[in-house]
CSV table of C-alpha atoms in Angstrom, one decimal:
chain,number,residue,atom,x,y,z
A,24,MET,CA,-10.2,-5.7,-11.3
A,25,ALA,CA,-8.2,-7.5,-8.5
A,26,ARG,CA,-7.9,-11.0,-7.2
A,27,LEU,CA,-9.0,-11.6,-4.2
A,28,LEU,CA,-10.0,-14.7,-2.1
A,29,VAL,CA,-12.9,-14.7,0.8
A,30,ALA,CA,-12.6,-17.6,3.9
A,31,ASP,CA,-15.9,-18.3,5.8
A,32,ASP,CA,-17.1,-21.4,7.2
A,33,ASP,CA,-20.4,-20.2,6.5
A,34,GLU,CA,-21.5,-20.4,2.8
A,35,GLY,CA,-24.6,-17.7,3.1
A,36,VAL,CA,-21.9,-14.9,4.7
A,37,ARG,CA,-19.6,-16.1,2.2
A,38,SER,CA,-22.0,-16.0,-1.0
A,39,PHE,CA,-22.7,-12.4,0.1
A,40,ILE,CA,-19.6,-10.7,0.1
A,41,ALA,CA,-18.2,-13.1,-2.5
A,42,GLU,CA,-21.4,-11.8,-4.9
A,43,SER,CA,-20.8,-8.4,-3.4
A,44,LEU,CA,-17.5,-7.7,-4.3
A,45,GLU,CA,-18.0,-9.3,-8.0
A,46,GLN,CA,-20.0,-6.8,-8.5
A,47,GLY,CA,-17.2,-4.7,-8.0
A,48,GLY,CA,-15.7,-5.6,-10.6
A,49,HIS,CA,-13.1,-8.5,-9.2
A,50,ASP,CA,-12.4,-12.0,-9.1
A,51,VAL,CA,-13.0,-13.7,-6.7
A,52,VAL,CA,-12.4,-16.8,-5.2
A,53,GLN,CA,-14.2,-18.9,-2.2
A,54,ALA,CA,-13.0,-20.7,0.6
A,55,ALA,CA,-14.5,-22.3,3.1
A,56,ASP,CA,-11.6,-22.4,6.4
A,57,GLY,CA,-8.5,-21.5,6.5
A,58,ASP,CA,-6.8,-24.6,4.9
A,59,GLU,CA,-8.2,-24.3,2.1
A,60,ALA,CA,-7.7,-20.8,1.8
A,61,LEU,CA,-4.1,-21.6,2.4
A,62,SER,CA,-3.5,-24.1,-0.2
A,63,ALA,CA,-5.2,-21.3,-2.4
A,64,LEU,CA,-3.1,-18.8,-1.9
A,65,ALA,CA,-0.7,-21.0,-2.9
A,66,GLY,CA,-1.6,-21.7,-6.2
A,67,ARG,CA,-2.3,-18.4,-7.1
A,68,GLY,CA,-1.7,-14.9,-6.4
A,69,PHE,CA,-3.9,-12.2,-4.2
A,70,GLU,CA,-4.4,-9.0,-3.7
A,71,LEU,CA,-7.1,-8.9,-1.3
A,72,LEU,CA,-8.0,-11.9,1.7
A,73,VAL,CA,-11.4,-11.3,3.5
A,74,THR,CA,-11.1,-14.2,6.3
A,75,ASP,CA,-13.3,-14.7,9.4
A,76,LEU,CA,-11.8,-15.0,12.4
A,77,ARG,CA,-13.8,-17.9,13.4
A,78,MET,CA,-12.9,-21.1,11.8
A,79,PRO,CA,-13.1,-24.9,11.8
A,80,GLY,CA,-8.7,-26.0,11.4
A,81,LEU,CA,-6.9,-23.0,10.3
A,82,ASP,CA,-8.8,-19.9,12.2
A,83,GLY,CA,-8.5,-16.4,10.7
A,84,MET,CA,-5.8,-15.3,13.4
A,85,GLY,CA,-3.8,-18.2,12.2
A,86,LEU,CA,-4.6,-17.4,8.4
A,87,LEU,CA,-3.4,-14.1,9.0
A,88,ARG,CA,-0.3,-14.8,10.6
A,89,ARG,CA,0.8,-17.1,7.8
A,90,VAL,CA,0.6,-14.8,5.2
A,91,ARG,CA,1.7,-12.2,6.8
A,92,ALA,CA,4.6,-14.5,7.0
A,93,GLU,CA,4.5,-15.3,3.8
A,94,GLN,CA,3.2,-13.2,1.6
A,95,PRO,CA,3.1,-9.8,3.0
A,96,GLU,CA,2.2,-8.1,-0.2
A,97,VAL,CA,-1.4,-9.3,0.7
A,98,GLU,CA,-3.8,-6.7,2.4
A,99,VAL,CA,-6.4,-8.7,4.4
A,100,ILE,CA,-9.7,-7.7,5.7
A,101,VAL,CA,-11.5,-9.7,9.0
A,102,LEU,CA,-14.6,-10.7,10.2
A,103,THR,CA,-15.6,-11.2,13.6
A,104,ALA,CA,-18.5,-11.4,15.1
A,105,HIS,CA,-20.5,-8.3,17.3
A,106,GLY,CA,-19.4,-7.6,20.4
A,107,ALA,CA,-15.8,-9.3,19.7
A,108,VAL,CA,-13.8,-6.2,18.5
A,109,GLU,CA,-10.4,-7.1,20.9
A,110,SER,CA,-10.1,-10.0,18.0
A,111,ALA,CA,-10.4,-8.0,15.6
A,112,VAL,CA,-7.7,-5.2,17.5
A,113,GLU,CA,-5.5,-8.1,18.0
A,114,ALA,CA,-5.7,-8.5,14.2
A,115,MET,CA,-4.8,-5.6,13.0
A,116,ARG,CA,-1.7,-5.5,15.4
A,117,LEU,CA,-1.0,-8.4,13.4
A,118,GLY,CA,-1.3,-6.7,10.6
A,119,ALA,CA,-4.7,-6.9,9.0
A,120,PHE,CA,-5.9,-3.7,6.6
A,121,ASP,CA,-9.2,-3.5,9.0
A,122,TYR,CA,-12.1,-5.3,10.6
A,123,LEU,CA,-16.1,-5.9,9.5
A,124,GLN,CA,-18.5,-6.5,12.1
A,125,LYS,CA,-21.7,-9.3,11.0
A,126,PRO,CA,-23.4,-9.0,10.6
A,127,LEU,CA,-22.7,-7.1,7.3
A,128,ALA,CA,-24.3,-4.0,6.7
A,129,SER,CA,-24.7,-3.5,3.2
A,130,PRO,CA,-22.9,-4.6,-0.2
A,131,ALA,CA,-21.4,-1.1,-0.7
A,132,GLN,CA,-20.2,-1.6,2.8
A,133,ILE,CA,-17.7,-4.8,1.9
A,134,ARG,CA,-17.0,-2.9,-1.6
A,135,LEU,CA,-15.8,0.1,-0.2
A,136,LEU,CA,-13.5,-1.5,2.7
A,137,ALA,CA,-12.2,-3.7,0.0
A,138,ALA,CA,-11.3,0.0,-2.6
A,139,ARG,CA,-9.4,0.9,0.6
A,140,ALA,CA,-7.3,-1.8,1.1
A,141,LEU,CA,-6.9,-2.7,-2.4
A,142,GLU,CA,-5.9,1.5,-3.1
A,143,ARG,CA,-3.4,1.2,-0.2
A,144,ARG,CA,-1.7,-1.8,-1.3
A,145,ALA,CA,-1.6,0.0,-4.5
A,146,LEU,CA,0.5,3.1,-3.5
A,147,LEU,CA,2.9,0.7,-1.5
A,148,THR,CA,4.1,-1.1,-4.5
A,149,LEU,CA,4.1,2.3,-6.4
A,150,ARG,CA,6.4,3.1,-3.1
A,151,ASP,CA,8.6,0.5,-3.8
A,152,GLN,CA,9.1,0.3,-7.6
A,153,VAL,CA,10.2,4.3,-7.0
A,154,VAL,CA,12.3,3.4,-4.3
A,155,ARG,CA,13.9,0.6,-6.1
A,156,ALA,CA,13.9,3.6,-8.8
A,157,ASP,CA,15.5,5.9,-6.7
A,158,ALA,CA,18.3,3.7,-5.9
A,159,ASP,CA,19.3,2.9,-9.8
A,160,ALA,CA,19.9,6.8,-10.1
A,161,PRO,CA,23.1,8.3,-11.2
A,162,PRO,CA,25.4,9.6,-8.3
A,163,LEU,CA,26.3,13.0,-7.6
A,164,THR,CA,29.8,13.4,-9.1
A,165,TRP,CA,31.6,16.3,-10.4
A,166,GLY,CA,35.0,17.2,-11.9
A,167,ASP,CA,35.1,21.1,-10.9
A,168,PRO,CA,36.2,21.8,-7.6
A,169,ALA,CA,33.4,24.7,-7.3
A,170,MET,CA,31.2,21.7,-7.5
A,171,GLN,CA,32.6,21.1,-3.9
A,172,ARG,CA,30.8,24.3,-2.3
A,173,VAL,CA,26.9,23.2,-3.7
A,174,VAL,CA,27.9,19.3,-2.4
A,175,ASP,CA,28.2,20.7,0.9
A,176,ALA,CA,25.4,22.2,0.8
A,177,LEU,CA,23.0,19.6,-0.1
A,178,ARG,CA,24.5,17.9,2.6
A,179,LYS,CA,24.4,20.8,5.1
A,180,VAL,CA,20.5,20.7,4.4
A,181,ALA,CA,19.4,17.6,3.6
A,182,PRO,CA,19.0,17.2,7.5
A,183,THR,CA,16.6,19.5,8.2
A,184,ALA,CA,13.0,19.9,7.3
A,185,ALA,CA,13.4,22.4,5.4
A,186,SER,CA,12.3,23.4,1.5
A,187,VAL,CA,15.0,23.6,-1.2
A,188,LEU,CA,14.9,25.4,-4.5
A,189,LEU,CA,17.5,24.5,-7.1
A,190,VAL,CA,17.3,26.3,-10.2
A,191,GLY,CA,20.2,26.1,-13.5
A,192,GLU,CA,20.3,26.1,-16.5
A,193,SER,CA,18.5,22.5,-18.6
A,194,GLY,CA,21.1,19.9,-18.4
A,195,SER,CA,23.1,21.4,-14.9
A,196,GLY,CA,22.2,18.3,-13.0
A,197,LYS,CA,19.1,19.9,-10.7
A,198,GLU,CA,17.3,16.3,-10.3
A,199,VAL,CA,20.7,14.7,-10.3
A,200,ALA,CA,21.2,17.2,-7.3
A,201,ALA,CA,17.6,16.9,-5.6
A,202,ARG,CA,17.7,12.9,-5.8
A,203,ALA,CA,21.4,13.1,-3.8
A,204,LEU,CA,19.7,15.8,-1.3
A,205,HIS,CA,16.9,13.1,-1.0
A,206,ARG,CA,19.4,10.4,-0.2
A,207,TRP,CA,21.0,12.0,2.1
A,208,SER,CA,18.3,13.2,4.0
A,209,GLY,CA,16.0,11.5,7.3
A,210,ARG,CA,13.7,10.9,3.8
A,211,ALA,CA,16.1,8.2,1.9
A,212,ALA,CA,13.4,5.2,3.3
A,213,GLY,CA,10.6,7.3,1.5
A,214,PRO,CA,10.0,7.5,-2.2
A,215,PHE,CA,11.2,10.3,-4.2
A,216,VAL,CA,9.1,12.0,-7.2
A,217,ALA,CA,10.5,14.0,-9.9
A,218,ILE,CA,7.2,15.6,-11.4
A,219,ASN,CA,7.5,17.7,-14.4
A,220,CYS,CA,5.0,20.5,-13.3
A,221,ALA,CA,5.5,22.3,-17.0
A,222,ALA,CA,3.7,19.4,-18.2
A,223,LEU,CA,0.8,20.5,-16.0
A,224,SER,CA,-1.8,23.6,-16.8
A,225,ASP,CA,-2.0,26.6,-14.9
A,226,ALA,CA,-5.7,25.9,-14.4
A,227,LEU,CA,-4.6,22.1,-13.0
A,228,LEU,CA,-1.9,22.3,-11.0
A,229,GLU,CA,-2.6,22.6,-7.7
A,230,SER,CA,-5.8,19.7,-8.4
A,231,GLU,CA,-3.3,17.5,-9.7
A,232,LEU,CA,-0.5,18.0,-7.0
A,233,PHE,CA,-3.1,18.2,-3.6
A,234,GLY,CA,-6.7,16.7,-5.0
A,235,HIS,CA,-8.8,18.7,-6.1
A,236,GLU,CA,-11.0,18.9,-3.2
């Protein structure tokens, strides 16, 4: 269950969206305009905001700018009238996840788009956690001068797109070397994910790593 905020000055549309998302198991708060939505956002945490672009007072575009500046972790879906796609494109340029055109097709359409937005938010959160964990990983250190050749090889291959296989006895530091390789590569800003393949059965290995379809 996620905490969602729906902002629309049209009570009928707002209730329809809120009820559709509640049927999906989410905790939904409603706001009648942008100012009310901004107050709700300041009072409690939300994972997703669904907002109309045209509202009295603070409109959806202004609300989107405030959310991106103050709570960038909140995903945003914008609602736009039919024929106003340009405004929706501008909203996505400012950081909205996606847009829905009115009239809305069905509750299932709303729930599917919300699920996609929440999935992206969860993946970004996981990425940040993994990156922070990698930053706290032990540095690559050694005492034997023979290790200098290993380090030189790692630094040489790190900038390339080559796949690297590290072999060695248990406890010899393969994962530490792999983390150093990642840290020195052009992918350092992305997550380092360690997977214990031995814990996966032969039948499940491919589907666990790459998906079952």
